XYZ file of C-alpha atoms in Angstrom:
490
model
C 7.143 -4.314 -21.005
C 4.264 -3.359 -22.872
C 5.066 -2.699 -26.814
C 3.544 -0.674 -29.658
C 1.331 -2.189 -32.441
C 3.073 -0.528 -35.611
C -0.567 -1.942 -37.705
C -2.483 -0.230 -34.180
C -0.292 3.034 -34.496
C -0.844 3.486 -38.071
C -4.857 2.846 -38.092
C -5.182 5.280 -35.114
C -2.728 8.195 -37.260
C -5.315 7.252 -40.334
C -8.449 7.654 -38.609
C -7.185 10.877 -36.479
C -5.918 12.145 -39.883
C -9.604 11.598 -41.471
C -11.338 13.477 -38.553
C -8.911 16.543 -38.708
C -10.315 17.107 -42.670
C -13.801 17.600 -40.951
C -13.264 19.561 -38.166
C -16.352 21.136 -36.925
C -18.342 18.536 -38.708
C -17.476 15.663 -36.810
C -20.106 13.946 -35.455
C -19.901 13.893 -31.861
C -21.064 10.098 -31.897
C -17.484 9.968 -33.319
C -15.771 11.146 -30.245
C -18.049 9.403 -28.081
C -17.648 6.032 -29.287
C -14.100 6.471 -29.050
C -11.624 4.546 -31.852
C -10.919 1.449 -30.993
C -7.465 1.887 -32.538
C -6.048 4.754 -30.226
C -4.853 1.836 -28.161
C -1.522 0.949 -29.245
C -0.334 -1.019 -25.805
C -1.186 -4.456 -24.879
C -1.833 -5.243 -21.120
C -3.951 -8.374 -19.603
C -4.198 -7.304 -16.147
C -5.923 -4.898 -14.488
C -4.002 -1.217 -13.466
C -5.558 2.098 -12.184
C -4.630 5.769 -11.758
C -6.179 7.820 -8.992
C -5.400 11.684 -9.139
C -6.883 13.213 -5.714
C -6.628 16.890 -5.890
C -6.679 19.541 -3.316
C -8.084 22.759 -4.934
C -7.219 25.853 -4.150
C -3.367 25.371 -3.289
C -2.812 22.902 -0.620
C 0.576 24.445 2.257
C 2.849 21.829 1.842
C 5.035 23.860 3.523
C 2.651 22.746 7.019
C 2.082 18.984 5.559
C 5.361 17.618 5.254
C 8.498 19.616 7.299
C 11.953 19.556 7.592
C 13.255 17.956 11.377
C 16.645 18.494 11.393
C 17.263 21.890 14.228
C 19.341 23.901 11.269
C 16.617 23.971 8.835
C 13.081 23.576 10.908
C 15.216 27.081 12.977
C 15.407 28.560 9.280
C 11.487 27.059 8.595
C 10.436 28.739 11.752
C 11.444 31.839 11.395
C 10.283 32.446 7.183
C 6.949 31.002 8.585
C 6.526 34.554 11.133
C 7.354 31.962 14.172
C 5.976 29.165 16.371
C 2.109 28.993 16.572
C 2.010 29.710 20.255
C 3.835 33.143 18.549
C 1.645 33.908 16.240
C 3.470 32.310 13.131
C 2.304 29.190 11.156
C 5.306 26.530 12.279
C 4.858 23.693 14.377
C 7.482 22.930 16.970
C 9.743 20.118 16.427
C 8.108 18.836 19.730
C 4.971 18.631 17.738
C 6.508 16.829 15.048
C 8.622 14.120 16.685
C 5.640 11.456 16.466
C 6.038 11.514 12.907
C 9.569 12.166 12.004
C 11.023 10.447 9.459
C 14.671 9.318 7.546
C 14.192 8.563 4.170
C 15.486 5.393 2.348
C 18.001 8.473 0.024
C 20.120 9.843 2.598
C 19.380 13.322 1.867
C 22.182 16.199 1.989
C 23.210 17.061 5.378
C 21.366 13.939 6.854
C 18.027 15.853 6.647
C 15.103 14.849 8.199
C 11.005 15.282 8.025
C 7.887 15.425 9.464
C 4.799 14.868 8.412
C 2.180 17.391 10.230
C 0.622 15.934 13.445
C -3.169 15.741 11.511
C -1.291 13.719 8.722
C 0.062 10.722 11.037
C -2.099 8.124 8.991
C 0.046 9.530 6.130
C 3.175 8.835 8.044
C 2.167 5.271 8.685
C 1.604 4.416 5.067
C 5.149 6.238 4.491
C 6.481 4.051 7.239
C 5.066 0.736 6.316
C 6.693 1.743 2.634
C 3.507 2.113 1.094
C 3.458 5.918 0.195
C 6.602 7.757 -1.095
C 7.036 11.683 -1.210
C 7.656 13.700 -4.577
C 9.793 16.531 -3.642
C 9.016 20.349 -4.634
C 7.350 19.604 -7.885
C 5.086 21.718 -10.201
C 4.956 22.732 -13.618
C 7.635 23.254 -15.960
C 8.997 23.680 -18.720
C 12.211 23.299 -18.223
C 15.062 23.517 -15.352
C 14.447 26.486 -13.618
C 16.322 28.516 -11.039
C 16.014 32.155 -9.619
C 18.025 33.913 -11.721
C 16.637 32.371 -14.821
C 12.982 33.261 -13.429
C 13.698 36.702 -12.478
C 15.757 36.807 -15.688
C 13.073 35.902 -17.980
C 15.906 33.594 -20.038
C 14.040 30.528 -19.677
C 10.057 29.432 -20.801
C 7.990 29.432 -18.081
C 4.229 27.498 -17.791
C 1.792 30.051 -18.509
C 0.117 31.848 -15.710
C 1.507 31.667 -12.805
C -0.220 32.069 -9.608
C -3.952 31.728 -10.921
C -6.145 29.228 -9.611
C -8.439 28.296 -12.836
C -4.908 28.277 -14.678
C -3.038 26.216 -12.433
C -5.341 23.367 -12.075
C -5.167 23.418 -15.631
C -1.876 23.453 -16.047
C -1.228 20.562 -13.364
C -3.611 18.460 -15.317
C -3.199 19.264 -19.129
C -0.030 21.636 -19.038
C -2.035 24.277 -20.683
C -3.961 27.091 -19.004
C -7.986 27.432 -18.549
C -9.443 26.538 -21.769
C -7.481 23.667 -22.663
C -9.345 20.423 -23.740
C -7.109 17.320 -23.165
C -5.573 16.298 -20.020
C -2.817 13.896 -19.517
C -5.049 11.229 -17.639
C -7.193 11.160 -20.566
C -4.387 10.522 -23.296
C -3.159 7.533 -21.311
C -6.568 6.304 -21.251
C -6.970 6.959 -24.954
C -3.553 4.871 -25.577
C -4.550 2.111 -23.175
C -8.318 2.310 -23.587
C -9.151 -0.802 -26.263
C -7.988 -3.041 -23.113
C -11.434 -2.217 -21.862
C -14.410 -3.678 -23.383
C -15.836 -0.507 -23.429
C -14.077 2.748 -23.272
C -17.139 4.911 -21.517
C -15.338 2.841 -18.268
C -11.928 4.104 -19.347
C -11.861 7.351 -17.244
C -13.827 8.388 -14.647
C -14.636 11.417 -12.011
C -16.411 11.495 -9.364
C -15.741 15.016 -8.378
C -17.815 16.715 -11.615
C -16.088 17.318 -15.184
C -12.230 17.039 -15.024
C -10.088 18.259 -17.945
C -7.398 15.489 -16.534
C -9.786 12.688 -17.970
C -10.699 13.776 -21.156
C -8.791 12.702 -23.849
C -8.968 12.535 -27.767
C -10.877 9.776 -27.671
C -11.749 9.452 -24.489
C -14.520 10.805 -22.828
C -14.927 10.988 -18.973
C -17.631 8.962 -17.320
C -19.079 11.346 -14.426
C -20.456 9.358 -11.320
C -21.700 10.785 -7.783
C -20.897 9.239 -4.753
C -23.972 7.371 -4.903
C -23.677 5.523 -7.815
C -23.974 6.261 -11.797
C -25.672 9.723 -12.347
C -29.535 9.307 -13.668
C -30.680 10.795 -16.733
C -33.593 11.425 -14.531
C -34.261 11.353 -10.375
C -37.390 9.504 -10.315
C -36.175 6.474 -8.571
C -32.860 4.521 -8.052
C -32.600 2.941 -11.105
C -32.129 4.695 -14.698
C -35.297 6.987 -15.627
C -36.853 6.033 -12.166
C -37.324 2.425 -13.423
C -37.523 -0.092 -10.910
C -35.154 -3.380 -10.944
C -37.609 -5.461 -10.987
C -38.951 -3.920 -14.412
C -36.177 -5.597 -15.768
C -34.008 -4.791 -19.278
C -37.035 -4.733 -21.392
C -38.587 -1.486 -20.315
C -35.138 -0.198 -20.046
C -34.990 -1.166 -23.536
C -38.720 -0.036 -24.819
C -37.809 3.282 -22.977
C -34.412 4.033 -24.699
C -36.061 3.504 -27.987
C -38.895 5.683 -27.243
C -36.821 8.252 -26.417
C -34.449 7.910 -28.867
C -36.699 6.731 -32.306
C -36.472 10.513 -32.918
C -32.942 10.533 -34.005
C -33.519 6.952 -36.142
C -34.894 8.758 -39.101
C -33.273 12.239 -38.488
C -30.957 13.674 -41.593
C -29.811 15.874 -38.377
C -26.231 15.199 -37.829
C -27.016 17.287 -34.332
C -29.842 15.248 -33.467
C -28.297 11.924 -34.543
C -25.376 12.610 -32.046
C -27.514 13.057 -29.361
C -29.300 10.534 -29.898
C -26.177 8.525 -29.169
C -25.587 10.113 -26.468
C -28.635 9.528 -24.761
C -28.617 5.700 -25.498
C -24.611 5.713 -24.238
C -25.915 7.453 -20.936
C -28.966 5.209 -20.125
C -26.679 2.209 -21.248
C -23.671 2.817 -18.912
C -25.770 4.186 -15.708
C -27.689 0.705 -16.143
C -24.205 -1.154 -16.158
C -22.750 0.975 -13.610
C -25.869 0.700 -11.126
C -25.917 -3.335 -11.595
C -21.827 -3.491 -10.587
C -22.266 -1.715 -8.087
C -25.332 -3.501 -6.693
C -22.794 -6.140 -6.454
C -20.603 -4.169 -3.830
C -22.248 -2.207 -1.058
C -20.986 0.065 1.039
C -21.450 -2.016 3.905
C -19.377 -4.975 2.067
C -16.348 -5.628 4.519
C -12.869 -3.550 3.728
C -15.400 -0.953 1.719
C -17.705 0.046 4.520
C -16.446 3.870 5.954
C -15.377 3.908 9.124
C -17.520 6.288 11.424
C -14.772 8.602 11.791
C -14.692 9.492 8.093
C -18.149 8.310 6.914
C -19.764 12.097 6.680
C -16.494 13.117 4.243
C -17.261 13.984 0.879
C -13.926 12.935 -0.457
C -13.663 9.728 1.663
C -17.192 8.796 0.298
C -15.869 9.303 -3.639
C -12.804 7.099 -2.899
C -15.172 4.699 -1.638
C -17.591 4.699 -4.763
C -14.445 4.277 -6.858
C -13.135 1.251 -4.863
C -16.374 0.085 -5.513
C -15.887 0.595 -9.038
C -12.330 -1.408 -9.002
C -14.022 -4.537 -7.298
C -16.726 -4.715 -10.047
C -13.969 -3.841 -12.951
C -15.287 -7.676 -14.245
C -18.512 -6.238 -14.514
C -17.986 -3.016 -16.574
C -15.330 -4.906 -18.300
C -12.115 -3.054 -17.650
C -8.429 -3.373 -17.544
C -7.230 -0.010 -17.543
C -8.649 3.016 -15.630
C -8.338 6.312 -14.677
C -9.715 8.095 -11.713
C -10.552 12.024 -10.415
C -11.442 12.913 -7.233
C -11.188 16.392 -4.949
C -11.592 18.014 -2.155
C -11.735 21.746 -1.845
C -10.964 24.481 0.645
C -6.783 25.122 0.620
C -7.135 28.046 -0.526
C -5.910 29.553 2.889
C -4.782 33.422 2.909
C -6.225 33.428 6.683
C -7.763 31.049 8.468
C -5.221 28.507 7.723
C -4.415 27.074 10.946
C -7.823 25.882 12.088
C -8.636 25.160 8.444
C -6.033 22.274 8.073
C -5.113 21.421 11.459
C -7.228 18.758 13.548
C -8.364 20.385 16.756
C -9.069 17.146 18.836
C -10.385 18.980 22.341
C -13.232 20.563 19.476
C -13.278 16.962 18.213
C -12.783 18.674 14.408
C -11.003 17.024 11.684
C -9.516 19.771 9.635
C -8.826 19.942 5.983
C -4.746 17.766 6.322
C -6.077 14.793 8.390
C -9.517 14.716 6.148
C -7.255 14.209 3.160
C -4.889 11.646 5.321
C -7.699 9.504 6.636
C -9.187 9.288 3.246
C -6.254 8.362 1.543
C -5.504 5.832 4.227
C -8.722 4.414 3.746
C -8.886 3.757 0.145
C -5.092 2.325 0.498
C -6.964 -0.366 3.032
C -9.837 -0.840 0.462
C -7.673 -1.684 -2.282
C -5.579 -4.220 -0.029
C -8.852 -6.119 1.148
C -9.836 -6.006 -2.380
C -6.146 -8.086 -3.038
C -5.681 -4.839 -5.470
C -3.064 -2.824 -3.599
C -0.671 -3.684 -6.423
C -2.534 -2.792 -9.586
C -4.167 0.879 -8.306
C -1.297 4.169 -7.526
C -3.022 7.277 -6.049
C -1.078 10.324 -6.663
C -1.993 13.948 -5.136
C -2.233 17.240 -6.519
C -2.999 20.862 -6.153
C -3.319 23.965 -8.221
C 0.372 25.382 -7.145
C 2.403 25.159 -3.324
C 2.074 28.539 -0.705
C 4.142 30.652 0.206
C 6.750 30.321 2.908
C 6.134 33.505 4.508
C 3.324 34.225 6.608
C 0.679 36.910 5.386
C -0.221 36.843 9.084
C -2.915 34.430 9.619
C -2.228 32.677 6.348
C -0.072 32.307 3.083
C -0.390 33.259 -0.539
C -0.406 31.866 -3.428
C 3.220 29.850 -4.464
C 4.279 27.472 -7.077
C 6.416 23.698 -6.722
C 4.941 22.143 -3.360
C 4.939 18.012 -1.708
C 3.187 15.998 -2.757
C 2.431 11.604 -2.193
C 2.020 8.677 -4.374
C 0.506 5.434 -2.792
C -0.021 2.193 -3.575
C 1.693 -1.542 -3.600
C 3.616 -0.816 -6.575
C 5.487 2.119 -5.028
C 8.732 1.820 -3.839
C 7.939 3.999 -0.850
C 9.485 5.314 2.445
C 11.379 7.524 0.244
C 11.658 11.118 -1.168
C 11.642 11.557 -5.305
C 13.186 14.903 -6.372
C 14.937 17.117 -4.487
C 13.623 18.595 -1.364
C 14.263 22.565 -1.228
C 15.316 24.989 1.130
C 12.958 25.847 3.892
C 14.796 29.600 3.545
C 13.860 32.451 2.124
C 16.804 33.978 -0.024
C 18.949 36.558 1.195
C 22.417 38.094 0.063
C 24.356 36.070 2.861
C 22.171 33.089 2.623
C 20.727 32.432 -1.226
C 18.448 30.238 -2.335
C 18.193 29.295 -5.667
C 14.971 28.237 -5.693
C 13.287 31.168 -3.995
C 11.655 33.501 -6.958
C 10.451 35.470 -3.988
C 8.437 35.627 -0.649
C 9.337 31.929 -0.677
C 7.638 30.937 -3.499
C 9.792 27.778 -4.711
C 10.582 27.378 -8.600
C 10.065 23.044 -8.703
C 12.732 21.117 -8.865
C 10.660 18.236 -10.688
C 8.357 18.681 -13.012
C 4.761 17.335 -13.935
C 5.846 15.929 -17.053
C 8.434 12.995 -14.555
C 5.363 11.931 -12.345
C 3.238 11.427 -15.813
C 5.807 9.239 -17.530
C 6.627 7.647 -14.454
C 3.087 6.563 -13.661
C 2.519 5.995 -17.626
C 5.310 3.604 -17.462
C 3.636 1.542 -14.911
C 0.337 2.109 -16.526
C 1.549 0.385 -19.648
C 2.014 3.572 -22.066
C 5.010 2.754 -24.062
C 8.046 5.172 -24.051
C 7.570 5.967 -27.725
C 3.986 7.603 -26.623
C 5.629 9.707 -23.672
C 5.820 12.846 -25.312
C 1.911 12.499 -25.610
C 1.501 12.627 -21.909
C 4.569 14.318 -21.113
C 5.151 17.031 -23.464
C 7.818 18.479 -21.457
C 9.783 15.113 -20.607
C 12.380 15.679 -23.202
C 14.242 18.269 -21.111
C 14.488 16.426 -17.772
C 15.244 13.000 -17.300
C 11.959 10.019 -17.995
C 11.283 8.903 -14.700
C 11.938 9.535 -11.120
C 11.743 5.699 -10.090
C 9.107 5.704 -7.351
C 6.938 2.617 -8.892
C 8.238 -0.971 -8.676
């Protein structure tokens, strides 16, 4: 168990007290260098934290079903019927390849199914690699239909907005917010590194999940560290074999300006500039060391043109050279986007394999099943979790051709350390509510109020990250009204 530094604790509280008195005065170089006290944990090996998420609201309700006849009869018929009807549900026929029981005998004796495009999914599940987390979303507290349609309980702010909702799922806050939980575990856990700028990273553009107080994200394209300029594959378009001395002359060419300046402004971007040539250089020589041709990191052909496959890859690359950047704790972002399916939605996320087309469902399921692979032949499976997310569930109806906009929704977490082949939370209802046949969890058109919140998959995964329970509430803020952790990591 990792503990608390009461000397750590108290110089990070001084130094967070001292900036607050200057406020807009700060210097920036402040925030970028980080403080090397937010740390409070202590942890010598290596862990990581990969959030994949699907923008635009990912149907869970047509990635992982119920199998059972009772409820895929009652999923059937909210969904507006079979496909070969007209409505968005699979036959059970369909789903029979990848059926599953879970470890938790769930009531009734329920069963799943993953969806057809998401058997590589099913497989990880199978081989107790990847577990699923149950109907969960944002909340602030237990939540039921009468309460919601009540008003008599808080509620997240916003419901049903995209921008808002992918805040919310990644800093509990709506659009505007600055800190996301990712980014406050890396601020705890960052002076494990040898350098914070390693600490969090994206590779799907800026990311309010990785910033932190501290802690600023490090953004990298699939290609490598992003270039202060495009003149050539190395930093500024200098060439390897230049070596670190023109890297070196150029840096202080281009910053000398702000070594004499009385601007605070210019000072701070001079430190900036020096932190970004700096890291690409360090970035661009680990990964030199790793190539995406290197065995158990190449792409296979099937996935090789996907956008998302190709940023997992970059940040397996990332975890094999974490001896090069100097890192022992990390935190990841990736996406993919598209879900946001109000028509469309069957050819969008179904694989069509007569029109050879992989849709949106098996991109995400190959992808994930690669990087699971990568981190095994990297003898890493252990010390990296990859957790999905979305900006809210759909709706169980059927708009006709599509579904709208919902709230709690499936989702996965996979890795070595999870205790998979097992649900977390508690699967809903595939029902809409009726007089004869309620469901409390229905706040209409099938929208589902979650059963577990955010705030249970942060601590959980900040648990195993090495975040001490005395610092939940700074990644959880929520966590006090449900129980600490739902138990899915070993």
């Amino acid at each position: 168990m990792n503990q608390s530094s009461p000397l750590a604790r108290r110089e990070f509280l001084k130094r967070m007290a001292a900036l607050s008195t200057l406020g807009s005065a700060a210097p920036l170089a402040l925030n970028l260098a980080g403080i090397g006290a937010a740390s409070a944990q202590v942890a010598n090996d290596y862990r990581a934290i990969v959030c994949l998420f699907m923008f635009g609201g990912n149907d869970h309700f047509n990635m992982l079903m119920p199998y059972d006849l009772a409820a895929h009869t009652d999923y059937a018929a909210a969904r507006g019927g079979l496909q070969s009807a007209g409505g968005l549900a699979y036959t059970r026929d369909a789903l029979t390849a990848t059926r599953f029981s879970p470890l938790t005998a769930q009531a009734n004796g329920s069963e799943f199914a993953f969806c057809p495009s998401m058997a590589a999914l099913h497989g990880l599940y199978q081989d107790k690699h990847l577990a699923v987390l149950g109907n969960i979303g944002p909340l602030v507290t237990p939540t039921n239909r009468d309460q919601y349609r009540a008003a008599s309980v808080p509620l997240p702010p916003k419901l049903f907005s995209h921008n808002d909702q992918q805040s919310v799922w990644q800093a509990y806050a709506s659009e505007g917010v600055k800190q996301g939980w990712g980014g406050r575990m890396g601020d705890l856990l960052a002076s494990q590194n040898s350098s914070s700028v390693f600490t969090a990273i994206s590779a799907a553009g800026n990311a309010v999940f990785l910033t932190g107080n501290s802690i600023r994200q490090y953004q990298i394209s699939t290609r490598g560290a992003t270039k202060v300029s495009a003149l050539g594959t190395r930093p500024f378009g200098i060439p390897s074999s230049a070596g670190p001395a023109a890297i070196d002359a150029l840096q202080q060419i281009i910053t000398d300006s702000g070594n004499t300046s009385t601007s605070l402004l210019e000072l701070d971007h001079a430190d900036v500039v020096k932190r970004s040539i700096g890291a690409a250089e360090i970035v661009t020589t680990a990964l030199d060391g790793v190539p995406t041709t290197s065995a158990g990191i190449a792409l296979p052909a099937e996935i090789a043109g996907s956008g998302l496959a190709q940023q997992l890859q970059v940040v397996a690359r990332l975890i094999a050279a974490r001896g090069s950047t100097g890192t022992r704790r990390q935190v990841f972002f990736v996406s993919i986007g598209g879900f946001d399916t109000h028509d469309n939605q069957i050819t969008t996320l179904q694989d069509d394999a007569s029109a050879g087309r992989i849709g949106l469902h098996g991109t995400v399921a190959r992808a994930i099943d690669y990087f699971y692979k990568a981190t095994a032949s990297l003898g890493v499976q252990n010390n990296v979790t990859l957790f999905t997310a979305s900006d809210f569930g759909r709706t169980l109806t059927s708009n006709g051709d599509g579904s709208d906009h919902g709230w709690g929704a499936h989702h996965v977490v996979v890795g070595g350390a999870v205790k998979g082949g097992d649900i977390y939370g508690t699967m809903p209802l595939t029902r809409l509510h009726t007089t004869t046949a309620a469901n409390p969890q229905d706040s209409g058109s099938g929208r589902l109020i979650p059963t577990t919140p955010i705030d249970q998959l942060a601590a959980t995964l900040g648990a195993w990250f090495g975040v001490s329970a005395g610092d939940y509430p700074l990644i959880a803020p929520n966590l006090g009204n449900f129980s600490p952790s739902l138990g899915f990591m070993g």
